[in-house]
């Protein structure tokens, strides 16, 4: 009440400055409430998890672009479209899972700009090879997060990465490698057509566990 009364006597510019300062102070107080439950969560681990979130969202956008490339009328590969659309949703689920975990540990989520994804691919084989390289990049970063968590003596973060990501990544990479080899062997118009029909029911990962 007294703060509002005091602000009423100030010029408009002064009011704006004070209200801005009060908003900042309020945000800092709320942030401190979040930090109360933070324990054994190093800033380096928080930064690395933010990098992982943004890497997962980058993969999400890339798979979405790939899915709708294969949905074009001049490409018309509904099976590949469905496969990459599922992959895009899975990567978003991964990002959200990490964000939920970050909030449990008292971290601050920082989302960065997502790079523009590649919009076109010559064929399904090229897209699958690109997807495999992307999954290897994501997996390497997860391994780096796990190694950092061990170095910072954070067993909870180690368990989170192991339980939710590491085996799933290896399984997904094997699926992609198998598809690449199968498509290489079946390389013909009829082979591409039959492979696309098969891909309609395929997926890279098991459904993510919600925690």
mmCIF file of C-alpha atoms in Angstrom:
data_model
loop_
_atom_site.group_PDB
_atom_site.id
_atom_site.type_symbol
_atom_site.label_atom_id
_atom_site.label_comp_id
_atom_site.label_asym_id
_atom_site.label_seq_id
_atom_site.Cartn_x
_atom_site.Cartn_y
_atom_site.Cartn_z
ATOM 1 C CA UNK A 1 0.000 0.000 0.000
ATOM 2 C CA UNK A 2 2.709 2.488 1.017
ATOM 3 C CA UNK A 3 4.768 1.500 -2.037
ATOM 4 C CA UNK A 4 1.837 2.298 -4.343
ATOM 5 C CA UNK A 5 1.221 5.596 -2.523
ATOM 6 C CA UNK A 6 4.894 6.530 -2.864
ATOM 7 C CA UNK A 7 4.954 5.621 -6.563
ATOM 8 C CA UNK A 8 1.892 7.809 -7.167
ATOM 9 C CA UNK A 9 3.889 10.985 -6.331
ATOM 10 C CA UNK A 10 6.686 10.181 -8.833
ATOM 11 C CA UNK A 11 6.956 11.283 -12.482
ATOM 12 C CA UNK A 12 5.928 8.618 -15.032
ATOM 13 C CA UNK A 13 9.557 7.728 -15.902
ATOM 14 C CA UNK A 14 10.394 7.250 -12.228
ATOM 15 C CA UNK A 15 7.339 5.040 -11.770
ATOM 16 C CA UNK A 16 8.430 2.815 -14.663
ATOM 17 C CA UNK A 17 11.958 2.456 -13.269
ATOM 18 C CA UNK A 18 10.708 1.536 -9.779
ATOM 19 C CA UNK A 19 8.145 -0.938 -11.119
ATOM 20 C CA UNK A 20 10.887 -2.569 -13.226
ATOM 21 C CA UNK A 21 13.165 -2.838 -10.187
ATOM 22 C CA UNK A 22 10.333 -4.291 -8.110
ATOM 23 C CA UNK A 23 9.603 -6.861 -10.824
ATOM 24 C CA UNK A 24 13.270 -7.854 -10.925
ATOM 25 C CA UNK A 25 13.378 -8.185 -7.140
ATOM 26 C CA UNK A 26 10.215 -10.314 -7.189
ATOM 27 C CA UNK A 27 11.696 -12.594 -9.860
ATOM 28 C CA UNK A 28 14.905 -12.944 -7.838
ATOM 29 C CA UNK A 29 12.902 -13.880 -4.742
ATOM 30 C CA UNK A 30 10.957 -16.538 -6.652
ATOM 31 C CA UNK A 31 14.234 -17.879 -8.074
ATOM 32 C CA UNK A 32 15.610 -18.185 -4.538
ATOM 33 C CA UNK A 33 12.584 -20.295 -3.579
ATOM 34 C CA UNK A 34 13.472 -22.645 -6.437
ATOM 35 C CA UNK A 35 17.090 -22.789 -5.272
ATOM 36 C CA UNK A 36 16.075 -23.926 -1.754
ATOM 37 C CA UNK A 37 15.724 -27.536 -2.926
ATOM 38 C CA UNK A 38 18.868 -27.498 -5.087
ATOM 39 C CA UNK A 39 21.458 -29.966 -3.820
ATOM 40 C CA UNK A 40 24.664 -31.332 -5.355
ATOM 41 C CA UNK A 41 23.761 -29.937 -8.785
ATOM 42 C CA UNK A 42 26.825 -28.249 -10.276
ATOM 43 C CA UNK A 43 26.496 -25.240 -12.589
ATOM 44 C CA UNK A 44 28.565 -27.120 -15.172
ATOM 45 C CA UNK A 45 25.979 -29.940 -15.189
ATOM 46 C CA UNK A 46 23.144 -27.421 -15.501
ATOM 47 C CA UNK A 47 24.849 -25.801 -18.515
ATOM 48 C CA UNK A 48 25.519 -29.195 -20.117
ATOM 49 C CA UNK A 49 21.885 -30.248 -19.686
ATOM 50 C CA UNK A 50 20.747 -26.992 -21.287
ATOM 51 C CA UNK A 51 22.992 -27.802 -24.247
ATOM 52 C CA UNK A 52 21.393 -31.268 -24.406
ATOM 53 C CA UNK A 53 17.876 -29.797 -24.365
ATOM 54 C CA UNK A 54 18.722 -27.549 -27.290
ATOM 55 C CA UNK A 55 20.387 -30.418 -29.159
ATOM 56 C CA UNK A 56 17.227 -32.523 -28.761
ATOM 57 C CA UNK A 57 15.086 -29.630 -30.030
ATOM 58 C CA UNK A 58 17.442 -29.186 -32.985
ATOM 59 C CA UNK A 59 16.948 -32.875 -33.836
ATOM 60 C CA UNK A 60 13.178 -32.459 -33.373
ATOM 61 C CA UNK A 61 13.076 -29.660 -35.962
ATOM 62 C CA UNK A 62 15.321 -31.540 -38.369
ATOM 63 C CA UNK A 63 13.187 -34.684 -38.230
ATOM 64 C CA UNK A 64 10.056 -32.560 -38.712
ATOM 65 C CA UNK A 65 11.568 -30.989 -41.841
ATOM 66 C CA UNK A 66 12.575 -34.434 -43.103
ATOM 67 C CA UNK A 67 9.092 -35.849 -42.461
ATOM 68 C CA UNK A 68 7.366 -33.186 -44.506
ATOM 69 C CA UNK A 69 9.936 -33.382 -47.295
ATOM 70 C CA UNK A 70 8.843 -37.003 -47.822
ATOM 71 C CA UNK A 71 5.182 -35.927 -47.637
ATOM 72 C CA UNK A 72 5.547 -33.717 -50.732
ATOM 73 C CA UNK A 73 3.555 -34.719 -53.833
ATOM 74 C CA UNK A 74 6.726 -35.069 -55.925
ATOM 75 C CA UNK A 75 8.310 -37.381 -53.307
ATOM 76 C CA UNK A 76 5.260 -39.224 -51.885
ATOM 77 C CA UNK A 77 6.843 -41.602 -49.359
ATOM 78 C CA UNK A 78 4.205 -41.915 -46.605
ATOM 79 C CA UNK A 79 6.153 -44.581 -44.713
ATOM 80 C CA UNK A 80 9.317 -42.472 -44.452
ATOM 81 C CA UNK A 81 7.145 -39.464 -43.598
ATOM 82 C CA UNK A 82 5.544 -41.391 -40.716
ATOM 83 C CA UNK A 83 8.923 -42.666 -39.467
ATOM 84 C CA UNK A 84 10.520 -39.224 -39.294
ATOM 85 C CA UNK A 85 7.375 -37.662 -37.822
ATOM 86 C CA UNK A 86 7.534 -40.170 -34.952
ATOM 87 C CA UNK A 87 11.245 -39.417 -34.545
ATOM 88 C CA UNK A 88 10.497 -35.676 -34.295
ATOM 89 C CA UNK A 89 7.928 -36.219 -31.531
ATOM 90 C CA UNK A 90 10.333 -38.517 -29.676
ATOM 91 C CA UNK A 91 13.083 -35.871 -29.709
ATOM 92 C CA UNK A 92 10.649 -33.292 -28.344
ATOM 93 C CA UNK A 93 9.673 -35.773 -25.611
ATOM 94 C CA UNK A 94 13.365 -36.151 -24.771
ATOM 95 C CA UNK A 95 13.789 -32.382 -24.478
ATOM 96 C CA UNK A 96 10.724 -32.063 -22.244
ATOM 97 C CA UNK A 97 11.886 -34.954 -20.051
ATOM 98 C CA UNK A 98 15.196 -33.169 -19.448
ATOM 99 C CA UNK A 99 13.382 -29.895 -18.743
ATOM 100 C CA UNK A 100 11.181 -31.591 -16.136
ATOM 101 C CA UNK A 101 14.330 -33.073 -14.569
ATOM 102 C CA UNK A 102 16.031 -29.667 -14.588
ATOM 103 C CA UNK A 103 13.142 -28.195 -12.613
ATOM 104 C CA UNK A 104 13.328 -31.054 -10.104
ATOM 105 C CA UNK A 105 17.004 -30.257 -9.500
ATOM 106 C CA UNK A 106 16.473 -26.494 -9.160
ATOM 107 C CA UNK A 107 18.179 -25.585 -12.435
ATOM 108 C CA UNK A 108 17.363 -22.742 -14.833
ATOM 109 C CA UNK A 109 16.191 -23.776 -18.319
ATOM 110 C CA UNK A 110 17.708 -21.717 -21.136
ATOM 111 C CA UNK A 111 16.357 -22.346 -24.637
ATOM 112 C CA UNK A 112 18.476 -21.066 -27.496
ATOM 113 C CA UNK A 113 17.684 -20.363 -31.144
ATOM 114 C CA UNK A 114 17.149 -23.560 -33.149
ATOM 115 C CA UNK A 115 19.245 -23.641 -36.361
ATOM 116 C CA UNK A 116 17.368 -23.854 -39.647
ATOM 117 C CA UNK A 117 17.095 -27.553 -40.610
ATOM 118 C CA UNK A 118 17.968 -29.001 -43.989
ATOM 119 C CA UNK A 119 14.811 -28.825 -46.090
ATOM 120 C CA UNK A 120 15.519 -31.291 -48.917
ATOM 121 C CA UNK A 121 17.094 -34.712 -49.423
ATOM 122 C CA UNK A 122 17.920 -36.545 -52.625
ATOM 123 C CA UNK A 123 16.427 -39.824 -51.462
ATOM 124 C CA UNK A 124 15.459 -41.850 -48.397
ATOM 125 C CA UNK A 125 18.920 -43.402 -48.135
ATOM 126 C CA UNK A 126 20.583 -39.993 -47.847
ATOM 127 C CA UNK A 127 18.048 -38.915 -45.219
ATOM 128 C CA UNK A 128 18.600 -42.063 -43.141
ATOM 129 C CA UNK A 129 22.382 -41.604 -43.255
ATOM 130 C CA UNK A 130 21.958 -37.989 -42.138
ATOM 131 C CA UNK A 131 19.650 -39.133 -39.325
ATOM 132 C CA UNK A 132 22.255 -41.653 -38.130
ATOM 133 C CA UNK A 133 24.967 -38.986 -37.968
ATOM 134 C CA UNK A 134 22.590 -36.755 -36.011
ATOM 135 C CA UNK A 135 21.807 -39.548 -33.540
ATOM 136 C CA UNK A 136 25.523 -40.231 -33.060
ATOM 137 C CA UNK A 137 26.044 -36.533 -32.261
ATOM 138 C CA UNK A 138 23.180 -36.570 -29.736
ATOM 139 C CA UNK A 139 24.499 -39.772 -28.151
ATOM 140 C CA UNK A 140 28.039 -38.409 -27.844
ATOM 141 C CA UNK A 141 26.714 -35.364 -26.019
ATOM 142 C CA UNK A 142 24.730 -37.614 -23.652
ATOM 143 C CA UNK A 143 27.916 -39.555 -22.926
ATOM 144 C CA UNK A 144 29.654 -36.238 -22.204
ATOM 145 C CA UNK A 145 26.845 -35.269 -19.792
ATOM 146 C CA UNK A 146 27.197 -38.627 -18.031
ATOM 147 C CA UNK A 147 30.986 -38.267 -17.777
ATOM 148 C CA UNK A 148 30.631 -34.742 -16.355
ATOM 149 C CA UNK A 149 28.047 -35.939 -13.813
ATOM 150 C CA UNK A 150 30.520 -38.594 -12.655
ATOM 151 C CA UNK A 151 33.287 -36.021 -12.384
ATOM 152 C CA UNK A 152 31.007 -33.718 -10.335
ATOM 153 C CA UNK A 153 29.967 -36.657 -8.101
ATOM 154 C CA UNK A 154 26.295 -36.394 -9.106
ATOM 155 C CA UNK A 155 24.907 -39.982 -8.984
ATOM 156 C CA UNK A 156 21.337 -38.782 -9.489
ATOM 157 C CA UNK A 157 22.171 -37.221 -12.853
ATOM 158 C CA UNK A 158 24.157 -40.320 -13.848
ATOM 159 C CA UNK A 159 21.127 -42.485 -13.046
ATOM 160 C CA UNK A 160 18.782 -40.184 -14.987
ATOM 161 C CA UNK A 161 20.918 -40.369 -18.129
ATOM 162 C CA UNK A 162 21.437 -44.129 -17.837
ATOM 163 C CA UNK A 163 17.778 -44.942 -17.152
ATOM 164 C CA UNK A 164 16.244 -42.741 -19.837
ATOM 165 C CA UNK A 165 18.691 -42.311 -22.699
ATOM 166 C CA UNK A 166 21.829 -44.390 -23.115
ATOM 167 C CA UNK A 167 20.405 -47.785 -24.106
ATOM 168 C CA UNK A 168 17.627 -46.187 -26.137
ATOM 169 C CA UNK A 169 20.187 -44.243 -28.157
ATOM 170 C CA UNK A 170 22.196 -47.376 -28.924
ATOM 171 C CA UNK A 171 19.000 -49.201 -29.966
ATOM 172 C CA UNK A 172 17.960 -46.323 -32.214
ATOM 173 C CA UNK A 173 21.358 -46.163 -33.903
ATOM 174 C CA UNK A 174 21.164 -49.910 -34.637
ATOM 175 C CA UNK A 175 17.684 -49.479 -36.165
ATOM 176 C CA UNK A 176 18.952 -46.723 -38.470
ATOM 177 C CA UNK A 177 22.058 -48.695 -39.464
ATOM 178 C CA UNK A 178 19.875 -51.718 -40.305
ATOM 179 C CA UNK A 179 17.518 -49.607 -42.413
ATOM 180 C CA UNK A 180 20.424 -48.047 -44.292
ATOM 181 C CA UNK A 181 21.865 -51.459 -45.172
ATOM 182 C CA UNK A 182 18.462 -52.870 -46.141
ATOM 183 C CA UNK A 183 17.749 -49.924 -48.419
ATOM 184 C CA UNK A 184 21.204 -50.191 -49.993
ATOM 185 C CA UNK A 185 20.471 -53.834 -50.867
ATOM 186 C CA UNK A 186 16.980 -53.044 -52.185
ATOM 187 C CA UNK A 187 18.044 -50.034 -54.276
ATOM 188 C CA UNK A 188 15.558 -49.914 -57.159
ATOM 189 C CA UNK A 189 12.186 -48.261 -57.775
ATOM 190 C CA UNK A 190 10.275 -51.315 -56.566
ATOM 191 C CA UNK A 191 12.712 -51.732 -53.665
ATOM 192 C CA UNK A 192 12.161 -48.115 -52.577
ATOM 193 C CA UNK A 193 8.396 -48.598 -52.790
ATOM 194 C CA UNK A 194 8.371 -51.798 -50.704
ATOM 195 C CA UNK A 195 10.782 -50.321 -48.161
ATOM 196 C CA UNK A 196 8.518 -47.288 -47.739
ATOM 197 C CA UNK A 197 5.522 -49.573 -47.079
ATOM 198 C CA UNK A 198 7.562 -51.358 -44.405
ATOM 199 C CA UNK A 199 8.613 -48.076 -42.780
ATOM 200 C CA UNK A 200 4.998 -47.043 -42.153
ATOM 201 C CA UNK A 201 4.936 -49.114 -38.945
ATOM 202 C CA UNK A 202 8.589 -48.649 -37.960
ATOM 203 C CA UNK A 203 10.008 -46.531 -35.156
ATOM 204 C CA UNK A 204 13.444 -45.648 -33.860
ATOM 205 C CA UNK A 205 12.824 -45.654 -30.103
ATOM 206 C CA UNK A 206 10.486 -47.229 -27.636
ATOM 207 C CA UNK A 207 7.856 -44.914 -26.149
ATOM 208 C CA UNK A 208 9.564 -42.647 -23.657
ATOM 209 C CA UNK A 209 9.004 -43.278 -19.962
ATOM 210 C CA UNK A 210 7.327 -40.332 -18.210
ATOM 211 C CA UNK A 211 8.827 -39.394 -14.852
#
